[in-house]
N, CA and C atoms as an extended XYZ file, in Angstrom:
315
Properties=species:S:1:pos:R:3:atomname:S:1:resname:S:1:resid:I:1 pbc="F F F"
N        -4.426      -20.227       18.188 N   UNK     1
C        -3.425      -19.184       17.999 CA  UNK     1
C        -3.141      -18.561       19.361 C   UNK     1
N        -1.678      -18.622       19.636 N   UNK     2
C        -1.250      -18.015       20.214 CA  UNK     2
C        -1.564      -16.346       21.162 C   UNK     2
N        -1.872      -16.027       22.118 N   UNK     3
C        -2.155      -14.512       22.202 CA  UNK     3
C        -0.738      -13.752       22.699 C   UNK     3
N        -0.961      -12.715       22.376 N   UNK     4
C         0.420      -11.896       22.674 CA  UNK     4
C        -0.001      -10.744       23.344 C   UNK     4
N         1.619      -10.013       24.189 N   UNK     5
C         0.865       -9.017       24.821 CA  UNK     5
C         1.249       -7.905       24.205 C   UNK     5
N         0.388       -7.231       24.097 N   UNK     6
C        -0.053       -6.064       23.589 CA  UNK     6
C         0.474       -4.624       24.470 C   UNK     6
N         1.689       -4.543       23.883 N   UNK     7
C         2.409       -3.096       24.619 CA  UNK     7
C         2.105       -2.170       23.728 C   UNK     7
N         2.680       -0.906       24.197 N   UNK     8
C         2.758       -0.243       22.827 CA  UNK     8
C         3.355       -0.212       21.495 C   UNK     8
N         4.643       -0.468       21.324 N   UNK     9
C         5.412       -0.790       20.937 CA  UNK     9
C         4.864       -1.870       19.826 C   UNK     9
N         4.160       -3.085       20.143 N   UNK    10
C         3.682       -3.677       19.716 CA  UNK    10
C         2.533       -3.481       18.710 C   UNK    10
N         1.559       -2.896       19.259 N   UNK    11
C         0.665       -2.229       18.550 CA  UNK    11
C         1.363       -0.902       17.559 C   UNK    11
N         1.619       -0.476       17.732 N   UNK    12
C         2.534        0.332       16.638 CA  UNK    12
C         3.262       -1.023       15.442 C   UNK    12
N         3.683       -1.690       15.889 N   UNK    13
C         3.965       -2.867       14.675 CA  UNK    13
C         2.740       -3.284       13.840 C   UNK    13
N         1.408       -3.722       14.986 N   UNK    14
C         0.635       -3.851       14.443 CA  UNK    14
C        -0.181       -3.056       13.222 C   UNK    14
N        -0.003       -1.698       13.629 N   UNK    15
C        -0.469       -0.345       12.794 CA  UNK    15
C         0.345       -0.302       11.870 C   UNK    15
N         1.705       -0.374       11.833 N   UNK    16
C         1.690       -0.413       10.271 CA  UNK    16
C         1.523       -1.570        8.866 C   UNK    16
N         1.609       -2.863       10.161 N   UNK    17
C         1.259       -4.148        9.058 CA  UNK    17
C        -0.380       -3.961        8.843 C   UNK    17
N        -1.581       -3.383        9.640 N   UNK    18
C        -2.493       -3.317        8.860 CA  UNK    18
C        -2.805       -2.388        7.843 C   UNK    18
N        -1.861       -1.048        8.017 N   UNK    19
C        -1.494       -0.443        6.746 CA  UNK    19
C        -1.360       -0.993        5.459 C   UNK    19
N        -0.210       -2.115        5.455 N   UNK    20
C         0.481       -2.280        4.158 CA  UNK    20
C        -0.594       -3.295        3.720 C   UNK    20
N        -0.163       -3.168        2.453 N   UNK    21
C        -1.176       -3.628        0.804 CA  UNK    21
C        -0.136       -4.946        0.375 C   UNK    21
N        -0.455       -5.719        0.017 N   UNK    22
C         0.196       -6.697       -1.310 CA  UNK    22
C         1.204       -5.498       -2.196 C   UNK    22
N         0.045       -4.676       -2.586 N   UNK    23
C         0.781       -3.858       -3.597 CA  UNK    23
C         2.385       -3.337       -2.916 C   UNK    23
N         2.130       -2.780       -1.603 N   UNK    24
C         2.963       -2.089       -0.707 CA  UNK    24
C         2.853       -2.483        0.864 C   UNK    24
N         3.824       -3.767        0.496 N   UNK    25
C         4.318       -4.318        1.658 CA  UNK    25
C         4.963       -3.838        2.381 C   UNK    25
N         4.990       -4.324        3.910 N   UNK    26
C         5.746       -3.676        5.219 CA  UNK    26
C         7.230       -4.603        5.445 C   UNK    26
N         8.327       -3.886        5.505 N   UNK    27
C         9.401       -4.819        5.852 CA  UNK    27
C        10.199       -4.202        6.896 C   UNK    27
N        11.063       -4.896        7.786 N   UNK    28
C        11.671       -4.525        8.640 CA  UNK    28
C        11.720       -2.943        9.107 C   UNK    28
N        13.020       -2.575        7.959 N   UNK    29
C        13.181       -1.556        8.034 CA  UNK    29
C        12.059        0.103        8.103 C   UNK    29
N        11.248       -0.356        6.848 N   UNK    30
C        10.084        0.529        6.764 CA  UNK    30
C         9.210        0.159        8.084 C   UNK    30
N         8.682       -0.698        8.919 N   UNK    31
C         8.369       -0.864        9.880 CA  UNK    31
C         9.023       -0.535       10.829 C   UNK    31
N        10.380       -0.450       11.390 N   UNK    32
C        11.026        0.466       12.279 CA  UNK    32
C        10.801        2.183       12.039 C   UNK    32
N        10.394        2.942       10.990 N   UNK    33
C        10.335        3.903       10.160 CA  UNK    33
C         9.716        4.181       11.011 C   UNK    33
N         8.633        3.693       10.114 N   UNK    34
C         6.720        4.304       10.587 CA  UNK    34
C         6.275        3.641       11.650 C   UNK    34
N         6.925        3.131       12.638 N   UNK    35
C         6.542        3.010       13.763 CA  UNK    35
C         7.113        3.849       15.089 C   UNK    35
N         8.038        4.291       14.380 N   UNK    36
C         9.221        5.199       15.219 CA  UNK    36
C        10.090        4.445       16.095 C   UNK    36
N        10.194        3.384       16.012 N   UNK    37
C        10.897        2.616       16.830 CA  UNK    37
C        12.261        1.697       16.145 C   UNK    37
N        13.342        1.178       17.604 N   UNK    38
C        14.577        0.959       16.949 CA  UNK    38
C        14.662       -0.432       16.563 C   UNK    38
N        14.842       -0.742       15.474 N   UNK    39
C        15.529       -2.538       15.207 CA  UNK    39
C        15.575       -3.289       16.889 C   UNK    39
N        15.537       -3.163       17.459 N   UNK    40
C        16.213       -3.542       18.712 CA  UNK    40
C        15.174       -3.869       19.516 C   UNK    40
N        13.943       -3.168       18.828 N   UNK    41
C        12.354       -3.426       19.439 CA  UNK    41
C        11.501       -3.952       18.679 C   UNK    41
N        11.414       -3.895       17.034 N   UNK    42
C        10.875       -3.806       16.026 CA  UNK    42
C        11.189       -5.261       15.745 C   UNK    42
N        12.415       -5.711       16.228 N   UNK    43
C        12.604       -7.144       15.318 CA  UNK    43
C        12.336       -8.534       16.319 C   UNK    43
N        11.880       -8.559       17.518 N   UNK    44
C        11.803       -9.589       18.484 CA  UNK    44
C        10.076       -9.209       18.527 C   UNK    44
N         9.591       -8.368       18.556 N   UNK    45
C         8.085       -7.984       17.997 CA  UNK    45
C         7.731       -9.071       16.833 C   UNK    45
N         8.496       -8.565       15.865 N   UNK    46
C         8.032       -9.273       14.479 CA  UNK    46
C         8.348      -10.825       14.655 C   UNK    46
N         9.679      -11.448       15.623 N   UNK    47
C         9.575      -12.606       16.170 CA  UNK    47
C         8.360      -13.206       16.884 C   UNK    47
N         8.087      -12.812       17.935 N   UNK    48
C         6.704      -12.912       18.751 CA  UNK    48
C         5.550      -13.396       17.475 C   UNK    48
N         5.218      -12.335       17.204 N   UNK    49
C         4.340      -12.318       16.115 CA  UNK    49
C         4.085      -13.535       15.145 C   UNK    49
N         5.019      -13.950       14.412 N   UNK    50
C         5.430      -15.023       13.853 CA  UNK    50
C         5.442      -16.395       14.339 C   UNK    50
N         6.047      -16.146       15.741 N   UNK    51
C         6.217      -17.635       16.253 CA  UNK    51
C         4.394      -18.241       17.213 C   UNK    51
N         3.766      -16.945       17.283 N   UNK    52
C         2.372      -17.088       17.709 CA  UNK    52
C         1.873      -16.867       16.235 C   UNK    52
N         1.958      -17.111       14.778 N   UNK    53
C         0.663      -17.348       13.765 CA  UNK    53
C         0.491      -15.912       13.584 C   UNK    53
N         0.831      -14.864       13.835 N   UNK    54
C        -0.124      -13.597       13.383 CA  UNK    54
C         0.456      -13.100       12.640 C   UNK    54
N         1.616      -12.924       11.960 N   UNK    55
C         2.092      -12.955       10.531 CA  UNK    55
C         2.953      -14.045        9.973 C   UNK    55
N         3.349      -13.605        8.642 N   UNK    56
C         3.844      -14.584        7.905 CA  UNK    56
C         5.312      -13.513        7.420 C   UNK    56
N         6.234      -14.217        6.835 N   UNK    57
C         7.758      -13.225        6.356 CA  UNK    57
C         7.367      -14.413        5.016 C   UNK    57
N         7.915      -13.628        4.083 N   UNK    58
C         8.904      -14.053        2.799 CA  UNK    58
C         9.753      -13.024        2.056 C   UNK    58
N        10.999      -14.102        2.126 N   UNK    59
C        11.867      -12.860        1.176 CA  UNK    59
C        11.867      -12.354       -0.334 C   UNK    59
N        11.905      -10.705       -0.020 N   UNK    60
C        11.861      -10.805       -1.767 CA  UNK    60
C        12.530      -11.597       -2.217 C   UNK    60
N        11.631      -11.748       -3.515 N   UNK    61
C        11.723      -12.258       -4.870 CA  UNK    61
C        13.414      -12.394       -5.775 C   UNK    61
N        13.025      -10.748       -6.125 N   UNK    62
C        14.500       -9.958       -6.428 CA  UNK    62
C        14.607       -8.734       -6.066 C   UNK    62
N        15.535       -9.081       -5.556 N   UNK    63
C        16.249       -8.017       -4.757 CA  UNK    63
C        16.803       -6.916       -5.420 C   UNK    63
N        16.670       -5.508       -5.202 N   UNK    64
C        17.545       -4.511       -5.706 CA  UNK    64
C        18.463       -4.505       -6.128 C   UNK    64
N        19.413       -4.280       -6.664 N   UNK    65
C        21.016       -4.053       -7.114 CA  UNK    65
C        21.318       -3.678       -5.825 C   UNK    65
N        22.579       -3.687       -4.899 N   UNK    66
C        23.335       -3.018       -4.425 CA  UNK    66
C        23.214       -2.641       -2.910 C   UNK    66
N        21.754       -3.802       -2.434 N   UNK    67
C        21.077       -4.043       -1.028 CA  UNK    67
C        20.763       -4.877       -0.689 C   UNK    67
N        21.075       -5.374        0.292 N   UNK    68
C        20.307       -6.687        0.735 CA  UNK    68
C        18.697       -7.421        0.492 C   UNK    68
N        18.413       -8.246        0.072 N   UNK    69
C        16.748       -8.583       -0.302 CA  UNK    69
C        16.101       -7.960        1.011 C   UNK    69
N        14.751       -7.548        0.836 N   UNK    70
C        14.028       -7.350        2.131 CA  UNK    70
C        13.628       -8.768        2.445 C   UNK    70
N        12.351       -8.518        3.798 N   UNK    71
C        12.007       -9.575        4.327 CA  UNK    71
C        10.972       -8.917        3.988 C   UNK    71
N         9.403       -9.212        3.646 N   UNK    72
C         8.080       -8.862        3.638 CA  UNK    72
C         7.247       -9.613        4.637 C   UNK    72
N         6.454       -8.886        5.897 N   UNK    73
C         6.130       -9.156        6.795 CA  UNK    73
C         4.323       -8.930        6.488 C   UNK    73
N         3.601      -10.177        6.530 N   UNK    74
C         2.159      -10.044        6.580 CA  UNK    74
C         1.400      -10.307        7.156 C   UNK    74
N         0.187      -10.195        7.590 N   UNK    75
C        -0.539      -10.251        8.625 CA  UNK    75
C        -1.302      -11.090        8.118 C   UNK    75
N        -1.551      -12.446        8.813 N   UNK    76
C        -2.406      -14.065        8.535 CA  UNK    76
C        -3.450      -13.212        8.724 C   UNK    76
N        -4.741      -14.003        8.010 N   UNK    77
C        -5.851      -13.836        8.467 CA  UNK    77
C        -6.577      -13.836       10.020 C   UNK    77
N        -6.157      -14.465       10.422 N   UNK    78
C        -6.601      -14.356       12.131 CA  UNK    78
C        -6.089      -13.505       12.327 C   UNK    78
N        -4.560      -13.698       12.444 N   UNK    79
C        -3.563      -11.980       12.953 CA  UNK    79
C        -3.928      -11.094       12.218 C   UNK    79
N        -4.585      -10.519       11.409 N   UNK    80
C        -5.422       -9.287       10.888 CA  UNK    80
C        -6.592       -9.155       11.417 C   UNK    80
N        -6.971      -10.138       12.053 N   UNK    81
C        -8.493       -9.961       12.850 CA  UNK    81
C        -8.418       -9.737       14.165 C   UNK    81
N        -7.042      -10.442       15.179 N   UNK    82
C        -6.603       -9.983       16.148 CA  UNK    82
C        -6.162       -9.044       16.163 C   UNK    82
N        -5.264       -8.280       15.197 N   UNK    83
C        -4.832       -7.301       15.211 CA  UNK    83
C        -5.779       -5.552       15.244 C   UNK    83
N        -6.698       -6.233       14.417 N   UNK    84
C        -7.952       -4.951       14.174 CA  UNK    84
C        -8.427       -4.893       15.746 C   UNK    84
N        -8.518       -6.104       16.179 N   UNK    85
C        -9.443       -5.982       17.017 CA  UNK    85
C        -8.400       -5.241       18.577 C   UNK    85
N        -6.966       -5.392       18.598 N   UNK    86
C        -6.404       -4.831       19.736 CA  UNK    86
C        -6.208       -3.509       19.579 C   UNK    86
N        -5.877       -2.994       18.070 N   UNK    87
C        -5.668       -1.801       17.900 CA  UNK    87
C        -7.541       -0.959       18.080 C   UNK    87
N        -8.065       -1.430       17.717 N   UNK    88
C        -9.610       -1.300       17.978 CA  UNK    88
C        -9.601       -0.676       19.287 C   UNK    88
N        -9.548       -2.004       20.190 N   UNK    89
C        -9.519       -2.066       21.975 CA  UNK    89
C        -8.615       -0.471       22.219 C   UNK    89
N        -7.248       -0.675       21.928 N   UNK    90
C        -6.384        0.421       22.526 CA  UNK    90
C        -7.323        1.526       21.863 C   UNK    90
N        -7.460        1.726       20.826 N   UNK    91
C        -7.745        3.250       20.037 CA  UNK    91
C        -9.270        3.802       20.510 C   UNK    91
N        -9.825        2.552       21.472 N   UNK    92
C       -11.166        3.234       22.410 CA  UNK    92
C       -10.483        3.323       23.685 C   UNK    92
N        -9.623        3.156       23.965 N   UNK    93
C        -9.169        3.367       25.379 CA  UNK    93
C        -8.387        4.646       25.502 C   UNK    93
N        -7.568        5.271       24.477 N   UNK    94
C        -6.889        6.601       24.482 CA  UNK    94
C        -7.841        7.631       23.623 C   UNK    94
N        -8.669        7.367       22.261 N   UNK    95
C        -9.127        7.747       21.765 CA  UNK    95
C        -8.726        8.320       20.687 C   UNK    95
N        -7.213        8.710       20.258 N   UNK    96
C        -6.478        8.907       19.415 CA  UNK    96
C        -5.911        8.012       18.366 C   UNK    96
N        -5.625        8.333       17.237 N   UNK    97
C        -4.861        6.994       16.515 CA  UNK    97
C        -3.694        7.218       16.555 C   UNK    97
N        -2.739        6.590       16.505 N   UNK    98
C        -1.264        6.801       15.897 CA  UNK    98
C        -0.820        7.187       14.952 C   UNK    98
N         0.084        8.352       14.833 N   UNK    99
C         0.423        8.468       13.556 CA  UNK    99
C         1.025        7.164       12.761 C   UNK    99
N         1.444        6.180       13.210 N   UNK   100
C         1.467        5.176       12.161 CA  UNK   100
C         0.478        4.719       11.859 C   UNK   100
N        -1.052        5.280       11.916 N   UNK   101
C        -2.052        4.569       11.600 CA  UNK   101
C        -2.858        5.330       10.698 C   UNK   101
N        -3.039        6.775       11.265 N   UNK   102
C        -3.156        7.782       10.670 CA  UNK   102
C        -4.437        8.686       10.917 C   UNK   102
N        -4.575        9.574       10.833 N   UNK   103
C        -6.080       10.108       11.717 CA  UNK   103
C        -7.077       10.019       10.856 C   UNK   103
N        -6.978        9.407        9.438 N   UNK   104
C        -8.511        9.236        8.894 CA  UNK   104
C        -8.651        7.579        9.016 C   UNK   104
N        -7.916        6.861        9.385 N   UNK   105
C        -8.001        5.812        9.781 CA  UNK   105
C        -9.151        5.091       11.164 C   UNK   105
């Protein structure tokens, strides 16, 4: 697997895909949200990511009435283990978490 570099920006993507649940998946948009960041950063991230193995996309199922289907963005098993482990690294290096991560986190 692929390694990627780890900006901020990035890690903030990362923080909220180890957030989300099966139950309550992360998609584009809600990931630009809670990461505070614009489509414009959020979506060549989630490229990267993908094209190095550390998540996976599928589109909903069924889609809402009256919106486009989402994309559901998940974190592979390795890329959940890389991922713990950079947000890990950064969150001993500043000492703070992100609010996309959350402070009982």
């Amino acid at each position: 697997m692929a390694s990627i570099r780890l900006t901020r920006p990035t890690l903030e993507v990362l923080q909220v895909l180890l957030a989300s649940t099966d139950d309550d998946p992360a998609w584009g948009l809600r990931i630009c949200e809670e990461a505070a960041l614009g489509s414009g950063t959020v979506y060549p991230i989630l490229d990267r990511l993908t094209e190095r193995g550390w998540i996976a996309s599928q589109e909903e199922v069924v889609p809402h009435p009256g919106r486009p289907a989402r994309r559901f963005y998940t974190l592979t098993g390795t890329g959940r283990k890389l991922a713990e482990e950079a947000v890990r690294s950064r969150l001993g290096q500043r000492g703070t978490p992100s609010p996309a991560l959350g402070a009982d986190a």
